[in-house]
Coordinates of C-alpha atoms in Angstrom, one line a residue:
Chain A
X1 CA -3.1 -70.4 85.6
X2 CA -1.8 -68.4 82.4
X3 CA -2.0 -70.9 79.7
X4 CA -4.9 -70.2 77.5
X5 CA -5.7 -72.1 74.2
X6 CA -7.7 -70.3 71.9
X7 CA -9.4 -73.4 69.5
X8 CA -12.0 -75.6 68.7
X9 CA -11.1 -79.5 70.0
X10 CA -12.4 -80.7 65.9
X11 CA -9.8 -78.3 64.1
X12 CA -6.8 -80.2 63.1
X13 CA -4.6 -77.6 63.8
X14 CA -5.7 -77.0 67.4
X15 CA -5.8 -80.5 67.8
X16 CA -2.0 -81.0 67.2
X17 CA -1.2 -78.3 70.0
X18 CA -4.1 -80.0 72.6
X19 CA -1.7 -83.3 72.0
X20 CA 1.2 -81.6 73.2
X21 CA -0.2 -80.6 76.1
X22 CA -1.6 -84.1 76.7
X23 CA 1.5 -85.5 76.5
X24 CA 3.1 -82.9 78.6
X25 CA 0.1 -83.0 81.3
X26 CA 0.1 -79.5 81.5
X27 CA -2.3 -77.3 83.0
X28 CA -4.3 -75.0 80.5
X29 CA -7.8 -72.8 80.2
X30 CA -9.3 -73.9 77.2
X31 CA -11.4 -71.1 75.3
X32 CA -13.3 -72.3 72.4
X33 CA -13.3 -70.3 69.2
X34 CA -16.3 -71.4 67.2
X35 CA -14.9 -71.7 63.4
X36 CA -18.1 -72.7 61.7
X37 CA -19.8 -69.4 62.9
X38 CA -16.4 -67.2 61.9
X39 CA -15.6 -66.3 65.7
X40 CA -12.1 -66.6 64.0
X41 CA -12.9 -63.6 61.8
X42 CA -14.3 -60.7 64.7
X43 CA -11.9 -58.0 65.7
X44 CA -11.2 -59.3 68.9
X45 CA -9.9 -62.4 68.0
X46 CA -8.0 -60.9 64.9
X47 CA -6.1 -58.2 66.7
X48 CA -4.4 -60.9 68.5
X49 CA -4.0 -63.5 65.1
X50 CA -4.6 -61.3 62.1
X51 CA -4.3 -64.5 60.1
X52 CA -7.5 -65.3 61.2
X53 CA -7.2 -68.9 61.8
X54 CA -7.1 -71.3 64.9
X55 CA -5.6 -72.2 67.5
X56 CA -3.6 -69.2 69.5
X57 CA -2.1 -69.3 72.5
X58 CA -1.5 -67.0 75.3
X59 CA 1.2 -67.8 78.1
X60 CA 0.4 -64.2 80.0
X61 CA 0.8 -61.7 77.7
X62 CA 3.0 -63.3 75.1
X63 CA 0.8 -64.3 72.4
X64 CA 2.1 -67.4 69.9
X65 CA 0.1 -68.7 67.0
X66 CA 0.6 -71.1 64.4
X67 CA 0.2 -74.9 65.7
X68 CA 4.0 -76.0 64.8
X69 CA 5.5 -73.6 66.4
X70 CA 3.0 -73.6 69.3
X71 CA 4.1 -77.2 69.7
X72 CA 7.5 -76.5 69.9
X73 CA 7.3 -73.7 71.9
X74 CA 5.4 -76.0 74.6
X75 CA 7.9 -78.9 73.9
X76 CA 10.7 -76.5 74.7
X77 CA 9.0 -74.9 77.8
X78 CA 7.9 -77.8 79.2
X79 CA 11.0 -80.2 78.2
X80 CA 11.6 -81.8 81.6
X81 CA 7.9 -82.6 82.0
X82 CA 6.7 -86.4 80.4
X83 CA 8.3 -87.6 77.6
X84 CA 11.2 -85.5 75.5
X85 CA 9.3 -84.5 72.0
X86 CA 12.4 -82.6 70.7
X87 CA 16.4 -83.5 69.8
X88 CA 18.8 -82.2 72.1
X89 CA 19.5 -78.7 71.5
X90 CA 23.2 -79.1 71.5
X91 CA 23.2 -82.1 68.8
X92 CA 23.4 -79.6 65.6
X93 CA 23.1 -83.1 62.9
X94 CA 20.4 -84.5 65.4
X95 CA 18.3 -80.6 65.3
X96 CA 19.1 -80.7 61.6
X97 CA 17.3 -84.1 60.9
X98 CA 14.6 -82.9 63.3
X99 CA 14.1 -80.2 61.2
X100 CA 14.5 -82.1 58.2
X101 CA 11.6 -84.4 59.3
X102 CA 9.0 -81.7 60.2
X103 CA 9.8 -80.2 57.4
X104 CA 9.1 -83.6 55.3
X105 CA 5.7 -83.3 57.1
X106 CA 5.0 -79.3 56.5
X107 CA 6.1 -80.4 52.5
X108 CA 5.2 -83.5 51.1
X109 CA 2.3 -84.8 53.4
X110 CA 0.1 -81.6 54.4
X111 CA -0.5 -80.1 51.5
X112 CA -1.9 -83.2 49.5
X113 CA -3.6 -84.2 52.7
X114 CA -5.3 -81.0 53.0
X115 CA -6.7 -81.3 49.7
X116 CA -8.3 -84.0 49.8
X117 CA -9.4 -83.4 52.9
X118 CA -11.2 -80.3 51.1
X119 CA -12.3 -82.8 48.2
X120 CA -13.9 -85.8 50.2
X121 CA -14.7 -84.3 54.1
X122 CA -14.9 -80.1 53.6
X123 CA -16.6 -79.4 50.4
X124 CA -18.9 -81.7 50.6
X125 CA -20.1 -80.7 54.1
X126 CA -20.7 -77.1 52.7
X127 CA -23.0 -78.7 50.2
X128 CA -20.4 -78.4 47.4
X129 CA -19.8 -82.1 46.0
X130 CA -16.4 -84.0 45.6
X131 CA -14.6 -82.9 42.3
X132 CA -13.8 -87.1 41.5
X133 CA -11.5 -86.8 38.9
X134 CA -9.4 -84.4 41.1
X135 CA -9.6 -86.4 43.9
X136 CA -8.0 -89.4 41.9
X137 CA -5.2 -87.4 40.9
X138 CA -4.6 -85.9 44.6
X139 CA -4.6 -89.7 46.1
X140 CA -2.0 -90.5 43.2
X141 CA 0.3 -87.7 44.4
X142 CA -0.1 -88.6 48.2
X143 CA 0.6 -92.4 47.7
X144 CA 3.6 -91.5 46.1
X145 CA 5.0 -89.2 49.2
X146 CA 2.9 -92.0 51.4
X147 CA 4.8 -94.9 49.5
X148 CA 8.0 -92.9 50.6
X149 CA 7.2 -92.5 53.9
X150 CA 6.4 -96.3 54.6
X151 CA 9.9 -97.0 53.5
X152 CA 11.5 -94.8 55.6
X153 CA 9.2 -96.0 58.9
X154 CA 11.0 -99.5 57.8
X155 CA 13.9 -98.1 58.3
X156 CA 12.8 -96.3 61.8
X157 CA 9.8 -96.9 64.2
X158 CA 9.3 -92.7 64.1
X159 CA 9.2 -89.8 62.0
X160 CA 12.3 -88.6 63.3
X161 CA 14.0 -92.1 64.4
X162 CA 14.1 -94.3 67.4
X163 CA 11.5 -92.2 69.5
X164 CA 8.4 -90.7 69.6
X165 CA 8.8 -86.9 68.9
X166 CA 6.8 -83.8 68.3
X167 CA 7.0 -84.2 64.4
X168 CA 4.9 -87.9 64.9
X169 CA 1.7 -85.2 66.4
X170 CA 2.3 -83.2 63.8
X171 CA 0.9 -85.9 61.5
X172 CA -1.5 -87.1 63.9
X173 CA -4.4 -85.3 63.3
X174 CA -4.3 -85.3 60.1
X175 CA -4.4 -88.5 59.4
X176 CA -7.1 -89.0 62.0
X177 CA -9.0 -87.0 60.3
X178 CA -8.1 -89.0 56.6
X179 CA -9.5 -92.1 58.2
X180 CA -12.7 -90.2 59.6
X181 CA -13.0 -89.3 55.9
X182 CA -12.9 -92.7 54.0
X183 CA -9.3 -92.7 53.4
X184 CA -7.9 -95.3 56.2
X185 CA -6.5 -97.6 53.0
X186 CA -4.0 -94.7 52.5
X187 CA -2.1 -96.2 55.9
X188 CA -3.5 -99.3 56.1
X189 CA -2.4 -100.8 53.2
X190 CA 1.4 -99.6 53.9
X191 CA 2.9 -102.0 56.3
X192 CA 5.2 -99.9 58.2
X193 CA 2.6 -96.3 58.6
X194 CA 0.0 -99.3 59.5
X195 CA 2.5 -100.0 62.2
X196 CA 3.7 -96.3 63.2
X197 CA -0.4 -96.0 63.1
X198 CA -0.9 -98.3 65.7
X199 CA 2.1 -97.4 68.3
X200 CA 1.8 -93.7 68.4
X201 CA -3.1 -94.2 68.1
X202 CA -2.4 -95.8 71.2
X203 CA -0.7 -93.3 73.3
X204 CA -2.5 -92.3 76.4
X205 CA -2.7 -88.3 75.0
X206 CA -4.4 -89.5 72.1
X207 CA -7.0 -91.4 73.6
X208 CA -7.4 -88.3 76.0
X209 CA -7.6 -85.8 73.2
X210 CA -9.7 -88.0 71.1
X211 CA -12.2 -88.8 74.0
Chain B
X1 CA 36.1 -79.0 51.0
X2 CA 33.7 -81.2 52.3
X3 CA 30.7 -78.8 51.9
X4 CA 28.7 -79.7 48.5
X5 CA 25.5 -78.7 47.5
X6 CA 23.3 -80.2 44.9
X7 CA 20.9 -78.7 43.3
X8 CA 19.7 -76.4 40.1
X9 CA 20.8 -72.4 40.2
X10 CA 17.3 -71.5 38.9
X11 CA 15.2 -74.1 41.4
X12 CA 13.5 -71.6 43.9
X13 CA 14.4 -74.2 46.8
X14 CA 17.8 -74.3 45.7
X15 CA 18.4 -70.9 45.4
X16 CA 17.2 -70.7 49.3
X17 CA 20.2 -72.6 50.6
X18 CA 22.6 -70.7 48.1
X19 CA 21.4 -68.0 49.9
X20 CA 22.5 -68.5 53.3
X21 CA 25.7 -69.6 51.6
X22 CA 26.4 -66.2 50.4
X23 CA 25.4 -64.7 53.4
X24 CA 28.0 -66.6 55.3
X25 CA 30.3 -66.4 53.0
X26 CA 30.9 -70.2 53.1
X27 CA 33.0 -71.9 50.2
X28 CA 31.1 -75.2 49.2
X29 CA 30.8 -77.5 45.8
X30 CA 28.1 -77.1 43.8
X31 CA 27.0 -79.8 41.8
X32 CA 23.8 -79.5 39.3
X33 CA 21.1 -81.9 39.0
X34 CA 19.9 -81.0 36.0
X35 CA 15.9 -81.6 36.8
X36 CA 14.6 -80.6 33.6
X37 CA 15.9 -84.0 32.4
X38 CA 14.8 -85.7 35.4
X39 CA 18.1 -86.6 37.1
X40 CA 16.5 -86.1 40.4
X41 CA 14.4 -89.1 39.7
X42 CA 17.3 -91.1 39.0
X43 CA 18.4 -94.1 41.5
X44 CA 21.3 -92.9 42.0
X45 CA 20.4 -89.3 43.6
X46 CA 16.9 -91.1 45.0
X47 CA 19.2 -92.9 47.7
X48 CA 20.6 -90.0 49.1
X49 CA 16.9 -87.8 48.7
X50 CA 14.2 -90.6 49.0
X51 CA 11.9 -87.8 47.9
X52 CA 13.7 -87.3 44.7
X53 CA 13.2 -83.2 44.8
X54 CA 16.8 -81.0 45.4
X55 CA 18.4 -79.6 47.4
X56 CA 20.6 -82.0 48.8
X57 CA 23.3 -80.9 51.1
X58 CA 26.3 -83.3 51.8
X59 CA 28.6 -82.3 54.7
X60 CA 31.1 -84.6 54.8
X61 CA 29.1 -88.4 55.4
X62 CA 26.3 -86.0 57.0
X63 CA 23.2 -85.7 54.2
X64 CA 20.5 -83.1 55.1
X65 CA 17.6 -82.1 52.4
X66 CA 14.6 -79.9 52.7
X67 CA 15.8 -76.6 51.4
X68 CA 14.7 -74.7 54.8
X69 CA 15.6 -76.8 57.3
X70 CA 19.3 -77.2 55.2
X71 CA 19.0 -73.5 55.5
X72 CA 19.1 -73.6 59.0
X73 CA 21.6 -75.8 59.4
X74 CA 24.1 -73.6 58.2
X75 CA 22.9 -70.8 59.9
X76 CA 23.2 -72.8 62.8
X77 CA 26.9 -74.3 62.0
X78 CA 28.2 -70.9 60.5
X79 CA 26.2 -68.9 63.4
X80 CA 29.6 -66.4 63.8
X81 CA 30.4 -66.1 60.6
X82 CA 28.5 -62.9 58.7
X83 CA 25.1 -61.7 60.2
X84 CA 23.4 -63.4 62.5
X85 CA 20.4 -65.2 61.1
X86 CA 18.3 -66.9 64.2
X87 CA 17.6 -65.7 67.5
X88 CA 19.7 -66.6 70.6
X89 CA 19.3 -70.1 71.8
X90 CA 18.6 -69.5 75.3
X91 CA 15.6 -67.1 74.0
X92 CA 12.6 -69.0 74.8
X93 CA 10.1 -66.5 73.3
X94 CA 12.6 -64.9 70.6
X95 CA 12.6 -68.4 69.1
X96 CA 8.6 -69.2 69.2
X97 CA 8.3 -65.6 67.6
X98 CA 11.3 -66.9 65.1
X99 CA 9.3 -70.4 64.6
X100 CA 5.6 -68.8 64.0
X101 CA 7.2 -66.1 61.6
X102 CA 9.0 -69.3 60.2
X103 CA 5.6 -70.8 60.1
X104 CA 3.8 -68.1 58.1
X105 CA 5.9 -68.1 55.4
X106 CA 5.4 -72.3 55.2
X107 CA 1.7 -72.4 55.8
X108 CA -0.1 -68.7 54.7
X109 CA 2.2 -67.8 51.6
X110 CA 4.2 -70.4 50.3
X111 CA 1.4 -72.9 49.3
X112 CA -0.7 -69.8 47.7
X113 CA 2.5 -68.9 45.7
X114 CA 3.0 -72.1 44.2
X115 CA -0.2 -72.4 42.8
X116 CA 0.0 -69.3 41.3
X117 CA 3.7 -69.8 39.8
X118 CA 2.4 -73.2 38.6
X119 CA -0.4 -71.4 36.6
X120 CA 1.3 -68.6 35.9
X121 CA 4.7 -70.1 34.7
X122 CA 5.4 -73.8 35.2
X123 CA 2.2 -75.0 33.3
X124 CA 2.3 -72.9 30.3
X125 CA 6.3 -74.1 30.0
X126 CA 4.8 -77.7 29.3
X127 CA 2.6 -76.1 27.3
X128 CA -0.4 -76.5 29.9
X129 CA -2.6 -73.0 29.2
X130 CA -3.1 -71.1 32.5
X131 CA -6.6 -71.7 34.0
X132 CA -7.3 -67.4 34.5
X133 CA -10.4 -67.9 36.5
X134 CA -8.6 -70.5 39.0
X135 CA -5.5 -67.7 38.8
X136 CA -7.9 -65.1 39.4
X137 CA -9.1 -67.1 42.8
X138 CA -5.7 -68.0 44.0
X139 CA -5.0 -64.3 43.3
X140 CA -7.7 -63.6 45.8
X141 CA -6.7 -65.5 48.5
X142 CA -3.5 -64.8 47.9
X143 CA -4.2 -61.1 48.2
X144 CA -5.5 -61.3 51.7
X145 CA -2.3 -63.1 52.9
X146 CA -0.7 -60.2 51.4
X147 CA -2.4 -57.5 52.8
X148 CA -1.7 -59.1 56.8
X149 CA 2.2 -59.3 55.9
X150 CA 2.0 -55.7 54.7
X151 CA 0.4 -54.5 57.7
X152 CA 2.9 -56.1 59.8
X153 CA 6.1 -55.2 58.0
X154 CA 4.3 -51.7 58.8
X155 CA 4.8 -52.8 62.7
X156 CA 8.1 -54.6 61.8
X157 CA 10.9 -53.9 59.1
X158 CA 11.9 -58.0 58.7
X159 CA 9.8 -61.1 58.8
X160 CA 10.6 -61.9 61.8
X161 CA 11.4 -58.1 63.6
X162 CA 14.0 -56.3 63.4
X163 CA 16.6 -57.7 62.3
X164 CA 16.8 -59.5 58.5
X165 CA 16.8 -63.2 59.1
X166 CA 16.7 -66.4 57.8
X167 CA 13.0 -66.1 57.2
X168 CA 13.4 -63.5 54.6
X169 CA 15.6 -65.4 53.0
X170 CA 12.6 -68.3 53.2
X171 CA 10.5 -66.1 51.1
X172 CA 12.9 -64.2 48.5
X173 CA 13.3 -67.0 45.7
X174 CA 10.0 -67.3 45.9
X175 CA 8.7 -63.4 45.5
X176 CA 11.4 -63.0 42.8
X177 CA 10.0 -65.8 40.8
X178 CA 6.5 -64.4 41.2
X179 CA 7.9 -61.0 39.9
X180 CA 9.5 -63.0 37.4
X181 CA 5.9 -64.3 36.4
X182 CA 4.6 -61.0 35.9
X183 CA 3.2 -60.6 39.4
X184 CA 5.1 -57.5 40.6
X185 CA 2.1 -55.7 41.5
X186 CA 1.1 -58.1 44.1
X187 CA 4.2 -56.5 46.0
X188 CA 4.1 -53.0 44.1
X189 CA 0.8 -52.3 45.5
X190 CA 1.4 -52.7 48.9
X191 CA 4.3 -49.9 50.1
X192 CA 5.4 -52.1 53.0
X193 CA 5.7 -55.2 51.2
X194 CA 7.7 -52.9 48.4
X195 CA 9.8 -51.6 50.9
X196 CA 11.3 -54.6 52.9
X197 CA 11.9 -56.2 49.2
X198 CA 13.5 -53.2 48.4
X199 CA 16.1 -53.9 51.0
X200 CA 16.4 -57.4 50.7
X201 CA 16.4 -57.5 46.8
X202 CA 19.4 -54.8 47.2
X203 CA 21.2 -57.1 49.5
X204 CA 25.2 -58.4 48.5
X205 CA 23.9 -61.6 48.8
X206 CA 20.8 -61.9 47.1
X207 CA 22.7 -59.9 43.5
X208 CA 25.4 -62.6 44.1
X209 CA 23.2 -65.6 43.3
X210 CA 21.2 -63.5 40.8
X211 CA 24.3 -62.8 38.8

């Protein structure tokens, strides 16, 4: 076997590329990279990711890193295997929304959700406390990107359209990890991401991740 | 003509698309929304660009927005006209490489760069003073991101090898506005970084939309 992950299964980020996988039921060495004591920041990990961060994969000896483009990169490989995460390559409109919609993902949702994130869940478990005020105006922003996206999964049942695709586990851990920090009213109280919630929580691969 | 582009000449995500445009040497409409007085937030753009932000591309009945994945739409659409701006297709590593590189820019500099330009520039043109002891932190951070892209432009002349591609063009609005800003020395002080925007700065393209 050449697939090796290099992670940690509570990183968001590795987490999106472990759901690929899942989904694909491919075969992988997992190699954990332990974040909280900066593994990610020795020189043996850094000559292959001089970012610094998690996850990386190696496929022999090429080396990809950054989780998006992991995920696509596994989606493409592995595109006849379990259930078709990407557009057809020959469909230039149907790529271009594709891109359009992970792009809607990389732009409007991460950044606010990362945020707060920092505010409620990562600050406050190094000891530093939740800026309030802050927060308030980071859920004000998000609801409004949030408010968008519950009118647009009214409109289709996933991120992209009529099926599940990889831009749906792009969001996935994310906003796992919103609910693990007090924030599940962000989707539940929006009809349609309560919905989307539900259909793509369900999936065998994220019950297999998430086990 | 069925190609029109809406958007604002100065608008850093704007200026992306226009970009590739000039690259290709594609004829197109342009029509301004003019977003200092808010018309992006008007009903009438908001149900073509849900998100109310521009760019909006209209091709024909075909609608795209997201500045970068508009960008490679074009690139994709126009692929034999001017230089070549994505890898081959069939390319399975070529495009991971193409999608990480693509990646970086989204996730390790872009984010860091706004919150500097909104400090730096957008705040004190609403008259909001620039917090210098936040600037000085996203400085920082942004710093280190800097340093890893100038040691691998050191490795590499372009952002994604080398050839220039449509991940240059991701970044360029972006470090112009920061020189713009008075930040030149974030890319003055590191000879790599100075180099590869010496030769995309000089580019046909780049002093046609900066006319």
């Amino acid at each position: 076997m050449s697939l090796k992950l290099l992670g940690h299964p509570l990183s968001i980020c590795t987490r999106r590329v472990l759901l690929v996988l899942a989904e694909k039921n491919v075969k992988f060495e997992f190699q954990t990279i332990d974040f909280l004591r900066g593994e990610h920041k020795e020189s043996s990990y850094l000559e292959s990711h001089p970012f610094g961060v998690i996850p990386l994969l190696e496929d022999g000896s090429f080396k990809l890193y950054e989780s998006r483009a992991v995920g696509e990169y596994l989606a493409t490989k592995y595109r006849d295997d379990g259930p078709q995460l990407l557009p057809p390559t020959e469909d230039v409109e149907k790529c271009a929304l594709f891109r359009q919609w992970a792009s809607v993902e990389y732009s409007q949702f991460s950044p606010l959700a990362e945020q707060l994130l920092m505010q409620k869940m990562f600050n406050p478990m190094r000891g530093i406390p939740c800026d309030e005020p802050l927060a308030l105006q980071i859920i004000k922003r998000l609801e409004e990107k949030l408010d968008v996206l519950d009118t647009i999964l009214g409109q289709q049942p996933f991120m992209v359209g009529e099926s599940f695709s990889l831009v749906d586990i792009f969001y996935m851990p994310m906003v796992d990890m919103l609910y693990q920090a007090g924030q599940r009213q962000l989707f539940e109280d929006r009809s349609n991401l309560k919905v989307w919630w539900g259909k793509v929580s369900t999936r065998a691969s994220w019950k297999k991740i998430s086990a």
